Protein backbone atom coordinates (compact mmCIF):
# COMPACT_ATOMS: atom_id res chain seq x y z
CA UNK A 1 0.00 0.00 0.00
CA UNK A 2 1.34 3.34 -0.97
CA UNK A 3 2.77 5.43 1.85
CA UNK A 4 1.87 9.08 2.13
CA UNK A 5 3.26 11.72 4.45
CA UNK A 6 3.10 11.13 8.19
CA UNK A 7 4.28 13.17 11.15
CA UNK A 8 8.10 13.03 11.03
CA UNK A 9 8.64 11.56 14.48
CA UNK A 10 6.10 8.73 14.07
CA UNK A 11 7.81 5.37 13.58
CA UNK A 12 5.49 3.47 11.24
CA UNK A 13 6.19 0.97 8.48
CA UNK A 14 5.77 2.14 4.87
CA UNK A 15 2.83 -0.12 4.14
CA UNK A 16 0.54 1.68 6.58
CA UNK A 17 -1.33 4.44 4.76
CA UNK A 18 -1.56 7.90 6.27
CA UNK A 19 -3.81 10.75 5.24
CA UNK A 20 -3.13 14.21 6.58
CA UNK A 21 -5.79 16.85 6.73
CA UNK A 22 -32.03 -7.81 47.65
CA UNK A 23 -33.79 -10.54 46.14
CA UNK A 24 -37.64 -10.54 46.70
CA UNK A 25 -39.21 -13.44 48.63
CA UNK A 26 -41.50 -15.77 46.67
CA UNK A 27 -44.08 -15.53 49.50
CA UNK A 28 -45.10 -12.17 48.05
CA UNK A 29 -47.26 -13.99 45.47
CA UNK A 30 -50.93 -13.07 45.27
CA UNK A 31 -52.89 -15.71 47.27
CA UNK A 32 -55.20 -16.83 44.43
CA UNK A 33 -52.79 -16.62 41.46
CA UNK A 34 -50.03 -19.09 40.75
CA UNK A 35 -47.48 -18.72 37.98
CA UNK A 36 -46.70 -22.12 36.52
CA UNK A 37 -43.80 -22.58 34.17
CA UNK A 38 -44.36 -24.05 30.75
CA UNK A 39 -41.52 -25.10 28.46
CA UNK A 40 -42.15 -25.09 24.73
CA UNK A 41 -39.65 -24.86 21.83
CA UNK A 42 -36.79 -23.84 24.13
CA UNK A 43 -38.73 -20.79 25.34
CA UNK A 44 -40.38 -19.94 28.63
CA UNK A 45 -43.96 -18.79 29.14
CA UNK A 46 -46.04 -18.26 32.21
CA UNK A 47 -49.74 -19.05 32.75
CA UNK A 48 -51.99 -18.31 35.70
CA UNK A 49 -53.72 -20.95 37.76
CA UNK A 50 -56.41 -20.18 40.31
CA UNK A 51 -55.37 -22.17 43.35
CA UNK A 52 -52.56 -22.53 45.90
CA UNK A 53 -48.99 -21.22 45.88
CA UNK A 54 -46.25 -22.03 43.38
CA UNK A 55 -43.23 -23.90 44.71
CA UNK A 56 -40.25 -21.52 44.44
CA UNK A 57 -37.81 -24.47 44.38
CA UNK A 58 -39.62 -26.04 41.44
CA UNK A 59 -39.64 -22.78 39.51
CA UNK A 60 -35.94 -22.14 40.18
CA UNK A 61 -35.07 -25.69 39.08
CA UNK A 62 -36.88 -25.23 35.78
CA UNK A 63 -35.16 -21.89 35.20
CA UNK A 64 -31.72 -23.39 35.87
CA UNK A 65 -32.39 -26.20 33.41
CA UNK A 66 -33.57 -23.80 30.74
CA UNK A 67 -30.51 -21.56 31.08
CA UNK A 68 -28.32 -24.24 29.50
CA UNK A 69 -30.17 -23.74 26.21
CA UNK A 70 -29.29 -20.04 25.98
CA UNK A 71 -26.86 -19.33 23.14
CA UNK A 72 -23.92 -17.08 24.00
CA UNK A 73 -22.05 -15.27 21.22
CA UNK A 74 -18.82 -13.28 21.46
CA UNK A 75 -16.14 -11.99 19.15
CA UNK A 76 -12.79 -13.72 18.82
CA UNK A 77 -9.31 -12.44 19.61
CA UNK A 78 -7.56 -15.49 18.20
CA UNK A 79 -6.93 -14.17 14.70
CA UNK A 80 -7.32 -11.00 12.69
CA UNK A 81 -6.42 -12.13 9.17
CA UNK A 82 -8.67 -10.64 6.53
CA UNK A 83 -10.05 -7.92 8.80
CA UNK A 84 -9.56 -4.31 7.70
CA UNK A 85 -9.30 -1.38 10.09
CA UNK A 86 -9.28 2.40 9.80
CA UNK A 87 -7.68 4.50 12.53
CA UNK A 88 -8.75 8.13 12.85
CA UNK A 89 -6.14 10.06 14.85
CA UNK A 90 -6.29 13.63 16.16
CA UNK A 91 -3.12 15.71 15.67
CA UNK A 92 -3.90 17.90 18.68
CA UNK A 93 -1.80 16.69 21.63
CA UNK A 94 0.17 14.70 19.09
CA UNK A 95 2.84 13.69 21.59
CA UNK A 96 0.13 11.56 23.19
CA UNK A 97 -1.86 10.45 20.16
CA UNK A 98 1.22 9.16 18.32
CA UNK A 99 1.94 6.82 21.23
CA UNK A 100 -1.66 5.62 21.26
CA UNK A 101 -1.46 4.99 17.52
CA UNK A 102 1.75 3.01 17.87
CA UNK A 103 0.13 0.88 20.58
CA UNK A 104 -2.87 0.17 18.36
CA UNK A 105 -0.80 -0.81 15.32
CA UNK A 106 1.53 -3.05 17.31
CA UNK A 107 -1.48 -4.83 18.80
CA UNK A 108 -2.96 -5.42 15.37
CA UNK A 109 0.32 -6.95 14.23
CA UNK A 110 0.35 -9.31 17.20
CA UNK A 111 -3.06 -10.58 16.14
CA UNK A 112 -2.01 -11.15 12.52
CA UNK A 113 -3.69 -8.12 10.96
CA UNK A 114 -1.75 -7.27 7.80
CA UNK A 115 -0.21 -3.82 7.55
CA UNK A 116 -1.89 -3.26 4.19
CA UNK A 117 -5.25 -3.77 5.94
CA UNK A 118 -4.63 -0.79 8.25
CA UNK A 119 -5.33 2.75 7.10
CA UNK A 120 -4.53 5.81 9.22
CA UNK A 121 -6.39 9.09 8.74
CA UNK A 122 -5.23 12.22 10.56
CA UNK A 123 -7.67 14.98 11.59
CA UNK A 124 -6.99 18.31 13.33
CA UNK A 125 -8.51 17.44 16.71
CA UNK A 126 -10.80 15.13 18.64
CA UNK A 127 -13.87 17.19 17.73
CA UNK A 128 -13.42 16.25 14.05
CA UNK A 129 -13.08 12.50 14.63
CA UNK A 130 -16.78 11.60 14.56
CA UNK A 131 -17.70 12.84 11.09
CA UNK A 132 -14.65 11.17 9.52
CA UNK A 133 -15.33 7.91 11.37
CA UNK A 134 -18.89 7.87 10.06
CA UNK A 135 -17.69 8.46 6.49
CA UNK A 136 -15.20 5.60 6.77
CA UNK A 137 -17.78 3.29 8.32
CA UNK A 138 -20.22 3.92 5.47
CA UNK A 139 -17.53 3.32 2.84
CA UNK A 140 -17.85 -0.45 3.24
CA UNK A 141 -14.07 -0.85 3.26
CA UNK A 142 -13.51 -1.49 6.95
CA UNK A 143 -14.65 -3.94 9.60
CA UNK A 144 -14.09 -1.40 12.40
CA UNK A 145 -12.91 2.16 12.90
CA UNK A 146 -10.63 3.17 15.78
CA UNK A 147 -10.98 6.74 17.03
CA UNK A 148 -7.88 8.04 18.81
CA UNK A 149 -7.42 11.43 20.45
CA UNK A 150 -6.43 13.18 23.66
CA UNK A 151 -8.38 15.94 25.40
CA UNK A 152 -6.64 17.53 28.38
CA UNK A 153 -8.40 19.86 30.81
CA UNK A 154 -7.40 23.51 30.73
CA UNK A 155 -8.58 26.67 32.45
CA UNK A 156 -11.91 26.97 30.62
CA UNK A 157 -14.96 24.81 29.90
CA UNK A 158 -13.68 24.07 26.39
CA UNK A 159 -12.48 20.69 27.66
CA UNK A 160 -16.00 19.58 28.57
CA UNK A 161 -17.42 20.65 25.22
CA UNK A 162 -14.77 18.83 23.19
CA UNK A 163 -14.75 15.68 25.35
CA UNK A 164 -18.54 15.32 25.27
CA UNK A 165 -18.75 16.09 21.55
CA UNK A 166 -16.01 13.58 20.73
CA UNK A 167 -17.78 10.82 22.65
CA UNK A 168 -21.20 11.50 21.13
CA UNK A 169 -19.65 11.85 17.67
CA UNK A 170 -18.01 8.43 17.81
CA UNK A 171 -21.19 6.86 19.18
CA UNK A 172 -23.28 8.40 16.39
CA UNK A 173 -20.75 7.29 13.78
CA UNK A 174 -21.11 3.67 14.81
CA UNK A 175 -24.89 3.77 15.00
CA UNK A 176 -25.34 5.59 11.69
CA UNK A 177 -22.81 3.53 9.73
CA UNK A 178 -23.56 0.12 11.24
CA UNK A 179 -19.81 -0.45 11.67
CA UNK A 180 -18.13 -0.61 15.09
CA UNK A 181 -16.49 2.75 15.85
CA UNK A 182 -14.30 2.34 18.91
CA UNK A 183 -13.81 5.25 21.33
CA UNK A 184 -10.12 5.69 22.11
CA UNK A 185 -10.07 9.36 23.07
CA UNK A 186 -8.30 10.05 26.35
CA UNK A 187 -9.96 12.64 28.59
CA UNK A 188 -7.39 13.59 31.21
CA UNK A 189 -6.82 16.22 33.85
CA UNK A 190 -3.20 16.93 32.84
CA UNK A 191 -0.42 15.83 30.48
CA UNK A 192 1.15 13.46 33.01
CA UNK A 193 -2.11 11.56 33.28
CA UNK A 194 -2.34 11.34 29.50
CA UNK A 195 1.23 10.07 29.10
CA UNK A 196 0.67 7.45 31.80
CA UNK A 197 -2.20 6.10 29.70
CA UNK A 198 -0.33 6.11 26.41
CA UNK A 199 2.45 3.70 27.27
CA UNK A 200 3.29 4.66 30.86
CA UNK A 201 2.29 3.21 34.21
CA UNK A 202 -1.35 2.77 33.23
CA UNK A 203 -0.57 0.93 30.01
CA UNK A 204 -1.42 1.97 26.48
CA UNK A 205 -5.08 2.73 25.85
CA UNK A 206 -4.43 2.63 22.11
CA UNK A 207 -3.57 -1.05 22.44
CA UNK A 208 -6.73 -1.64 24.45
CA UNK A 209 -8.76 0.14 21.79
CA UNK A 210 -7.31 -2.16 19.13
CA UNK A 211 -8.31 -5.24 21.14
CA UNK A 212 -11.85 -3.92 21.39
CA UNK A 213 -11.88 -3.29 17.64
CA UNK A 214 -10.69 -6.84 16.93
CA UNK A 215 -13.40 -8.38 19.09
CA UNK A 216 -16.17 -6.20 17.67
CA UNK A 217 -15.03 -6.74 14.07
CA UNK A 218 -15.01 -10.49 14.64
CA UNK A 219 -18.44 -10.37 16.27
CA UNK A 220 -19.97 -8.46 13.36
CA UNK A 221 -18.18 -10.45 10.66
CA UNK A 222 -18.83 -13.95 11.97
CA UNK A 223 -22.04 -13.70 14.01
CA UNK A 224 -24.10 -10.60 13.19
CA UNK A 225 -24.26 -10.58 9.40
PDB file of C-alpha atoms in Angstrom:
ATOM      1  CA  UNK A   1       0.000   0.000   0.000  1.00  0.00           C
ATOM      2  CA  UNK A   2       1.341   3.339  -0.969  1.00  0.00           C
ATOM      3  CA  UNK A   3       2.771   5.432   1.847  1.00  0.00           C
ATOM      4  CA  UNK A   4       1.868   9.084   2.135  1.00  0.00           C
ATOM      5  CA  UNK A   5       3.257  11.723   4.453  1.00  0.00           C
ATOM      6  CA  UNK A   6       3.097  11.128   8.189  1.00  0.00           C
ATOM      7  CA  UNK A   7       4.284  13.172  11.147  1.00  0.00           C
ATOM      8  CA  UNK A   8       8.099  13.032  11.034  1.00  0.00           C
ATOM      9  CA  UNK A   9       8.637  11.557  14.482  1.00  0.00           C
ATOM     10  CA  UNK A  10       6.097   8.729  14.074  1.00  0.00           C
ATOM     11  CA  UNK A  11       7.812   5.370  13.576  1.00  0.00           C
ATOM     12  CA  UNK A  12       5.492   3.467  11.236  1.00  0.00           C
ATOM     13  CA  UNK A  13       6.188   0.966   8.484  1.00  0.00           C
ATOM     14  CA  UNK A  14       5.773   2.141   4.872  1.00  0.00           C
ATOM     15  CA  UNK A  15       2.829  -0.120   4.143  1.00  0.00           C
ATOM     16  CA  UNK A  16       0.538   1.683   6.584  1.00  0.00           C
ATOM     17  CA  UNK A  17      -1.330   4.445   4.764  1.00  0.00           C
ATOM     18  CA  UNK A  18      -1.556   7.904   6.270  1.00  0.00           C
ATOM     19  CA  UNK A  19      -3.806  10.745   5.237  1.00  0.00           C
ATOM     20  CA  UNK A  20      -3.134  14.205   6.579  1.00  0.00           C
ATOM     21  CA  UNK A  21      -5.795  16.849   6.730  1.00  0.00           C
ATOM     22  CA  UNK A  22     -32.025  -7.809  47.655  1.00  0.00           C
ATOM     23  CA  UNK A  23     -33.795 -10.544  46.141  1.00  0.00           C
ATOM     24  CA  UNK A  24     -37.645 -10.537  46.699  1.00  0.00           C
ATOM     25  CA  UNK A  25     -39.215 -13.444  48.627  1.00  0.00           C
ATOM     26  CA  UNK A  26     -41.503 -15.770  46.666  1.00  0.00           C
ATOM     27  CA  UNK A  27     -44.076 -15.525  49.502  1.00  0.00           C
ATOM     28  CA  UNK A  28     -45.099 -12.171  48.051  1.00  0.00           C
ATOM     29  CA  UNK A  29     -47.256 -13.986  45.468  1.00  0.00           C
ATOM     30  CA  UNK A  30     -50.934 -13.067  45.267  1.00  0.00           C
ATOM     31  CA  UNK A  31     -52.885 -15.708  47.273  1.00  0.00           C
ATOM     32  CA  UNK A  32     -55.196 -16.832  44.431  1.00  0.00           C
ATOM     33  CA  UNK A  33     -52.785 -16.621  41.464  1.00  0.00           C
ATOM     34  CA  UNK A  34     -50.027 -19.093  40.750  1.00  0.00           C
ATOM     35  CA  UNK A  35     -47.479 -18.725  37.977  1.00  0.00           C
ATOM     36  CA  UNK A  36     -46.704 -22.118  36.515  1.00  0.00           C
ATOM     37  CA  UNK A  37     -43.797 -22.577  34.168  1.00  0.00           C
ATOM     38  CA  UNK A  38     -44.364 -24.045  30.746  1.00  0.00           C
ATOM     39  CA  UNK A  39     -41.518 -25.101  28.458  1.00  0.00           C
ATOM     40  CA  UNK A  40     -42.151 -25.089  24.728  1.00  0.00           C
ATOM     41  CA  UNK A  41     -39.649 -24.863  21.833  1.00  0.00           C
ATOM     42  CA  UNK A  42     -36.786 -23.844  24.131  1.00  0.00           C
ATOM     43  CA  UNK A  43     -38.729 -20.788  25.342  1.00  0.00           C
ATOM     44  CA  UNK A  44     -40.380 -19.935  28.628  1.00  0.00           C
ATOM     45  CA  UNK A  45     -43.957 -18.790  29.140  1.00  0.00           C
ATOM     46  CA  UNK A  46     -46.043 -18.259  32.210  1.00  0.00           C
ATOM     47  CA  UNK A  47     -49.741 -19.046  32.746  1.00  0.00           C
ATOM     48  CA  UNK A  48     -51.986 -18.313  35.703  1.00  0.00           C
ATOM     49  CA  UNK A  49     -53.722 -20.949  37.762  1.00  0.00           C
ATOM     50  CA  UNK A  50     -56.405 -20.179  40.309  1.00  0.00           C
ATOM     51  CA  UNK A  51     -55.367 -22.167  43.350  1.00  0.00           C
ATOM     52  CA  UNK A  52     -52.564 -22.532  45.904  1.00  0.00           C
ATOM     53  CA  UNK A  53     -48.986 -21.218  45.885  1.00  0.00           C
ATOM     54  CA  UNK A  54     -46.248 -22.032  43.379  1.00  0.00           C
ATOM     55  CA  UNK A  55     -43.231 -23.897  44.705  1.00  0.00           C
ATOM     56  CA  UNK A  56     -40.248 -21.521  44.440  1.00  0.00           C
ATOM     57  CA  UNK A  57     -37.811 -24.474  44.382  1.00  0.00           C
ATOM     58  CA  UNK A  58     -39.623 -26.039  41.438  1.00  0.00           C
ATOM     59  CA  UNK A  59     -39.641 -22.777  39.514  1.00  0.00           C
ATOM     60  CA  UNK A  60     -35.944 -22.142  40.175  1.00  0.00           C
ATOM     61  CA  UNK A  61     -35.070 -25.685  39.076  1.00  0.00           C
ATOM     62  CA  UNK A  62     -36.884 -25.229  35.781  1.00  0.00           C
ATOM     63  CA  UNK A  63     -35.160 -21.886  35.196  1.00  0.00           C
ATOM     64  CA  UNK A  64     -31.721 -23.387  35.873  1.00  0.00           C
ATOM     65  CA  UNK A  65     -32.391 -26.199  33.408  1.00  0.00           C
ATOM     66  CA  UNK A  66     -33.572 -23.805  30.736  1.00  0.00           C
ATOM     67  CA  UNK A  67     -30.510 -21.557  31.083  1.00  0.00           C
ATOM     68  CA  UNK A  68     -28.320 -24.238  29.504  1.00  0.00           C
ATOM     69  CA  UNK A  69     -30.170 -23.744  26.213  1.00  0.00           C
ATOM     70  CA  UNK A  70     -29.292 -20.039  25.977  1.00  0.00           C
ATOM     71  CA  UNK A  71     -26.857 -19.326  23.136  1.00  0.00           C
ATOM     72  CA  UNK A  72     -23.916 -17.081  24.000  1.00  0.00           C
ATOM     73  CA  UNK A  73     -22.045 -15.270  21.219  1.00  0.00           C
ATOM     74  CA  UNK A  74     -18.824 -13.281  21.462  1.00  0.00           C
ATOM     75  CA  UNK A  75     -16.137 -11.987  19.146  1.00  0.00           C
ATOM     76  CA  UNK A  76     -12.788 -13.725  18.819  1.00  0.00           C
ATOM     77  CA  UNK A  77      -9.309 -12.436  19.614  1.00  0.00           C
ATOM     78  CA  UNK A  78      -7.558 -15.494  18.204  1.00  0.00           C
ATOM     79  CA  UNK A  79      -6.930 -14.172  14.700  1.00  0.00           C
ATOM     80  CA  UNK A  80      -7.316 -11.002  12.685  1.00  0.00           C
ATOM     81  CA  UNK A  81      -6.423 -12.135   9.165  1.00  0.00           C
ATOM     82  CA  UNK A  82      -8.671 -10.637   6.534  1.00  0.00           C
ATOM     83  CA  UNK A  83     -10.046  -7.916   8.802  1.00  0.00           C
ATOM     84  CA  UNK A  84      -9.565  -4.310   7.701  1.00  0.00           C
ATOM     85  CA  UNK A  85      -9.303  -1.377  10.092  1.00  0.00           C
ATOM     86  CA  UNK A  86      -9.278   2.399   9.804  1.00  0.00           C
ATOM     87  CA  UNK A  87      -7.684   4.496  12.534  1.00  0.00           C
ATOM     88  CA  UNK A  88      -8.753   8.132  12.855  1.00  0.00           C
ATOM     89  CA  UNK A  89      -6.142  10.063  14.851  1.00  0.00           C
ATOM     90  CA  UNK A  90      -6.289  13.627  16.165  1.00  0.00           C
ATOM     91  CA  UNK A  91      -3.123  15.705  15.673  1.00  0.00           C
ATOM     92  CA  UNK A  92      -3.903  17.897  18.676  1.00  0.00           C
ATOM     93  CA  UNK A  93      -1.803  16.688  21.634  1.00  0.00           C
ATOM     94  CA  UNK A  94       0.174  14.704  19.087  1.00  0.00           C
ATOM     95  CA  UNK A  95       2.840  13.693  21.590  1.00  0.00           C
ATOM     96  CA  UNK A  96       0.132  11.557  23.194  1.00  0.00           C
ATOM     97  CA  UNK A  97      -1.864  10.449  20.155  1.00  0.00           C
ATOM     98  CA  UNK A  98       1.221   9.156  18.325  1.00  0.00           C
ATOM     99  CA  UNK A  99       1.937   6.817  21.232  1.00  0.00           C
ATOM    100  CA  UNK A 100      -1.655   5.623  21.259  1.00  0.00           C
ATOM    101  CA  UNK A 101      -1.462   4.991  17.524  1.00  0.00           C
ATOM    102  CA  UNK A 102       1.748   3.006  17.869  1.00  0.00           C
ATOM    103  CA  UNK A 103       0.134   0.875  20.578  1.00  0.00           C
ATOM    104  CA  UNK A 104      -2.873   0.169  18.358  1.00  0.00           C
ATOM    105  CA  UNK A 105      -0.805  -0.812  15.315  1.00  0.00           C
ATOM    106  CA  UNK A 106       1.532  -3.047  17.314  1.00  0.00           C
ATOM    107  CA  UNK A 107      -1.478  -4.830  18.805  1.00  0.00           C
ATOM    108  CA  UNK A 108      -2.963  -5.422  15.365  1.00  0.00           C
ATOM    109  CA  UNK A 109       0.319  -6.947  14.225  1.00  0.00           C
ATOM    110  CA  UNK A 110       0.353  -9.313  17.199  1.00  0.00           C
ATOM    111  CA  UNK A 111      -3.060 -10.583  16.142  1.00  0.00           C
ATOM    112  CA  UNK A 112      -2.013 -11.147  12.516  1.00  0.00           C
ATOM    113  CA  UNK A 113      -3.689  -8.119  10.960  1.00  0.00           C
ATOM    114  CA  UNK A 114      -1.750  -7.275   7.805  1.00  0.00           C
ATOM    115  CA  UNK A 115      -0.205  -3.815   7.552  1.00  0.00           C
ATOM    116  CA  UNK A 116      -1.893  -3.260   4.194  1.00  0.00           C
ATOM    117  CA  UNK A 117      -5.246  -3.773   5.938  1.00  0.00           C
ATOM    118  CA  UNK A 118      -4.631  -0.795   8.254  1.00  0.00           C
ATOM    119  CA  UNK A 119      -5.332   2.748   7.100  1.00  0.00           C
ATOM    120  CA  UNK A 120      -4.531   5.811   9.223  1.00  0.00           C
ATOM    121  CA  UNK A 121      -6.393   9.092   8.741  1.00  0.00           C
ATOM    122  CA  UNK A 122      -5.233  12.219  10.563  1.00  0.00           C
ATOM    123  CA  UNK A 123      -7.665  14.976  11.591  1.00  0.00           C
ATOM    124  CA  UNK A 124      -6.993  18.312  13.329  1.00  0.00           C
ATOM    125  CA  UNK A 125      -8.508  17.440  16.709  1.00  0.00           C
ATOM    126  CA  UNK A 126     -10.802  15.126  18.639  1.00  0.00           C
ATOM    127  CA  UNK A 127     -13.868  17.187  17.730  1.00  0.00           C
ATOM    128  CA  UNK A 128     -13.417  16.251  14.054  1.00  0.00           C
ATOM    129  CA  UNK A 129     -13.085  12.504  14.626  1.00  0.00           C
ATOM    130  CA  UNK A 130     -16.777  11.599  14.565  1.00  0.00           C
ATOM    131  CA  UNK A 131     -17.697  12.837  11.087  1.00  0.00           C
ATOM    132  CA  UNK A 132     -14.654  11.167   9.521  1.00  0.00           C
ATOM    133  CA  UNK A 133     -15.326   7.910  11.374  1.00  0.00           C
ATOM    134  CA  UNK A 134     -18.886   7.867  10.056  1.00  0.00           C
ATOM    135  CA  UNK A 135     -17.692   8.456   6.486  1.00  0.00           C
ATOM    136  CA  UNK A 136     -15.204   5.597   6.773  1.00  0.00           C
ATOM    137  CA  UNK A 137     -17.782   3.290   8.315  1.00  0.00           C
ATOM    138  CA  UNK A 138     -20.220   3.916   5.473  1.00  0.00           C
ATOM    139  CA  UNK A 139     -17.533   3.317   2.836  1.00  0.00           C
ATOM    140  CA  UNK A 140     -17.852  -0.450   3.238  1.00  0.00           C
ATOM    141  CA  UNK A 141     -14.068  -0.855   3.257  1.00  0.00           C
ATOM    142  CA  UNK A 142     -13.506  -1.491   6.947  1.00  0.00           C
ATOM    143  CA  UNK A 143     -14.654  -3.939   9.597  1.00  0.00           C
ATOM    144  CA  UNK A 144     -14.094  -1.405  12.404  1.00  0.00           C
ATOM    145  CA  UNK A 145     -12.907   2.161  12.897  1.00  0.00           C
ATOM    146  CA  UNK A 146     -10.633   3.168  15.784  1.00  0.00           C
ATOM    147  CA  UNK A 147     -10.979   6.735  17.026  1.00  0.00           C
ATOM    148  CA  UNK A 148      -7.879   8.043  18.806  1.00  0.00           C
ATOM    149  CA  UNK A 149      -7.416  11.426  20.454  1.00  0.00           C
ATOM    150  CA  UNK A 150      -6.430  13.182  23.663  1.00  0.00           C
ATOM    151  CA  UNK A 151      -8.385  15.936  25.395  1.00  0.00           C
ATOM    152  CA  UNK A 152      -6.643  17.528  28.383  1.00  0.00           C
ATOM    153  CA  UNK A 153      -8.399  19.859  30.807  1.00  0.00           C
ATOM    154  CA  UNK A 154      -7.396  23.509  30.729  1.00  0.00           C
ATOM    155  CA  UNK A 155      -8.582  26.674  32.448  1.00  0.00           C
ATOM    156  CA  UNK A 156     -11.908  26.967  30.619  1.00  0.00           C
ATOM    157  CA  UNK A 157     -14.957  24.809  29.901  1.00  0.00           C
ATOM    158  CA  UNK A 158     -13.677  24.074  26.390  1.00  0.00           C
ATOM    159  CA  UNK A 159     -12.478  20.687  27.665  1.00  0.00           C
ATOM    160  CA  UNK A 160     -16.002  19.585  28.569  1.00  0.00           C
ATOM    161  CA  UNK A 161     -17.422  20.654  25.219  1.00  0.00           C
ATOM    162  CA  UNK A 162     -14.768  18.828  23.192  1.00  0.00           C
ATOM    163  CA  UNK A 163     -14.754  15.678  25.350  1.00  0.00           C
ATOM    164  CA  UNK A 164     -18.543  15.321  25.266  1.00  0.00           C
ATOM    165  CA  UNK A 165     -18.745  16.094  21.550  1.00  0.00           C
ATOM    166  CA  UNK A 166     -16.015  13.583  20.728  1.00  0.00           C
ATOM    167  CA  UNK A 167     -17.784  10.825  22.651  1.00  0.00           C
ATOM    168  CA  UNK A 168     -21.200  11.499  21.130  1.00  0.00           C
ATOM    169  CA  UNK A 169     -19.653  11.854  17.671  1.00  0.00           C
ATOM    170  CA  UNK A 170     -18.008   8.434  17.813  1.00  0.00           C
ATOM    171  CA  UNK A 171     -21.191   6.863  19.178  1.00  0.00           C
ATOM    172  CA  UNK A 172     -23.282   8.398  16.391  1.00  0.00           C
ATOM    173  CA  UNK A 173     -20.751   7.288  13.776  1.00  0.00           C
ATOM    174  CA  UNK A 174     -21.109   3.672  14.808  1.00  0.00           C
ATOM    175  CA  UNK A 175     -24.894   3.771  15.002  1.00  0.00           C
ATOM    176  CA  UNK A 176     -25.338   5.586  11.687  1.00  0.00           C
ATOM    177  CA  UNK A 177     -22.812   3.530   9.731  1.00  0.00           C
ATOM    178  CA  UNK A 178     -23.556   0.120  11.236  1.00  0.00           C
ATOM    179  CA  UNK A 179     -19.812  -0.446  11.668  1.00  0.00           C
ATOM    180  CA  UNK A 180     -18.125  -0.609  15.093  1.00  0.00           C
ATOM    181  CA  UNK A 181     -16.493   2.747  15.855  1.00  0.00           C
ATOM    182  CA  UNK A 182     -14.296   2.345  18.915  1.00  0.00           C
ATOM    183  CA  UNK A 183     -13.806   5.247  21.332  1.00  0.00           C
ATOM    184  CA  UNK A 184     -10.124   5.687  22.109  1.00  0.00           C
ATOM    185  CA  UNK A 185     -10.070   9.357  23.065  1.00  0.00           C
ATOM    186  CA  UNK A 186      -8.299  10.046  26.349  1.00  0.00           C
ATOM    187  CA  UNK A 187      -9.959  12.642  28.590  1.00  0.00           C
ATOM    188  CA  UNK A 188      -7.386  13.595  31.209  1.00  0.00           C
ATOM    189  CA  UNK A 189      -6.819  16.223  33.854  1.00  0.00           C
ATOM    190  CA  UNK A 190      -3.204  16.927  32.837  1.00  0.00           C
ATOM    191  CA  UNK A 191      -0.424  15.834  30.478  1.00  0.00           C
ATOM    192  CA  UNK A 192       1.153  13.456  33.012  1.00  0.00           C
ATOM    193  CA  UNK A 193      -2.109  11.562  33.284  1.00  0.00           C
ATOM    194  CA  UNK A 194      -2.337  11.339  29.500  1.00  0.00           C
ATOM    195  CA  UNK A 195       1.233  10.067  29.105  1.00  0.00           C
ATOM    196  CA  UNK A 196       0.673   7.452  31.802  1.00  0.00           C
ATOM    197  CA  UNK A 197      -2.195   6.104  29.703  1.00  0.00           C
ATOM    198  CA  UNK A 198      -0.328   6.115  26.406  1.00  0.00           C
ATOM    199  CA  UNK A 199       2.447   3.701  27.274  1.00  0.00           C
ATOM    200  CA  UNK A 200       3.290   4.661  30.857  1.00  0.00           C
ATOM    201  CA  UNK A 201       2.294   3.208  34.214  1.00  0.00           C
ATOM    202  CA  UNK A 202      -1.354   2.774  33.234  1.00  0.00           C
ATOM    203  CA  UNK A 203      -0.566   0.928  30.011  1.00  0.00           C
ATOM    204  CA  UNK A 204      -1.421   1.973  26.475  1.00  0.00           C
ATOM    205  CA  UNK A 205      -5.083   2.725  25.849  1.00  0.00           C
ATOM    206  CA  UNK A 206      -4.431   2.632  22.111  1.00  0.00           C
ATOM    207  CA  UNK A 207      -3.565  -1.050  22.436  1.00  0.00           C
ATOM    208  CA  UNK A 208      -6.734  -1.644  24.452  1.00  0.00           C
ATOM    209  CA  UNK A 209      -8.762   0.142  21.785  1.00  0.00           C
ATOM    210  CA  UNK A 210      -7.305  -2.163  19.132  1.00  0.00           C
ATOM    211  CA  UNK A 211      -8.307  -5.235  21.144  1.00  0.00           C
ATOM    212  CA  UNK A 212     -11.854  -3.919  21.389  1.00  0.00           C
ATOM    213  CA  UNK A 213     -11.881  -3.288  17.640  1.00  0.00           C
ATOM    214  CA  UNK A 214     -10.686  -6.836  16.935  1.00  0.00           C
ATOM    215  CA  UNK A 215     -13.397  -8.379  19.088  1.00  0.00           C
ATOM    216  CA  UNK A 216     -16.169  -6.204  17.671  1.00  0.00           C
ATOM    217  CA  UNK A 217     -15.032  -6.737  14.074  1.00  0.00           C
ATOM    218  CA  UNK A 218     -15.006 -10.493  14.638  1.00  0.00           C
ATOM    219  CA  UNK A 219     -18.439 -10.373  16.265  1.00  0.00           C
ATOM    220  CA  UNK A 220     -19.969  -8.457  13.361  1.00  0.00           C
ATOM    221  CA  UNK A 221     -18.184 -10.452  10.655  1.00  0.00           C
ATOM    222  CA  UNK A 222     -18.834 -13.950  11.974  1.00  0.00           C
ATOM    223  CA  UNK A 223     -22.039 -13.702  14.014  1.00  0.00           C
ATOM    224  CA  UNK A 224     -24.102 -10.602  13.195  1.00  0.00           C
ATOM    225  CA  UNK A 225     -24.259 -10.575   9.397  1.00  0.00           C
TER     226      UNK A 225
END
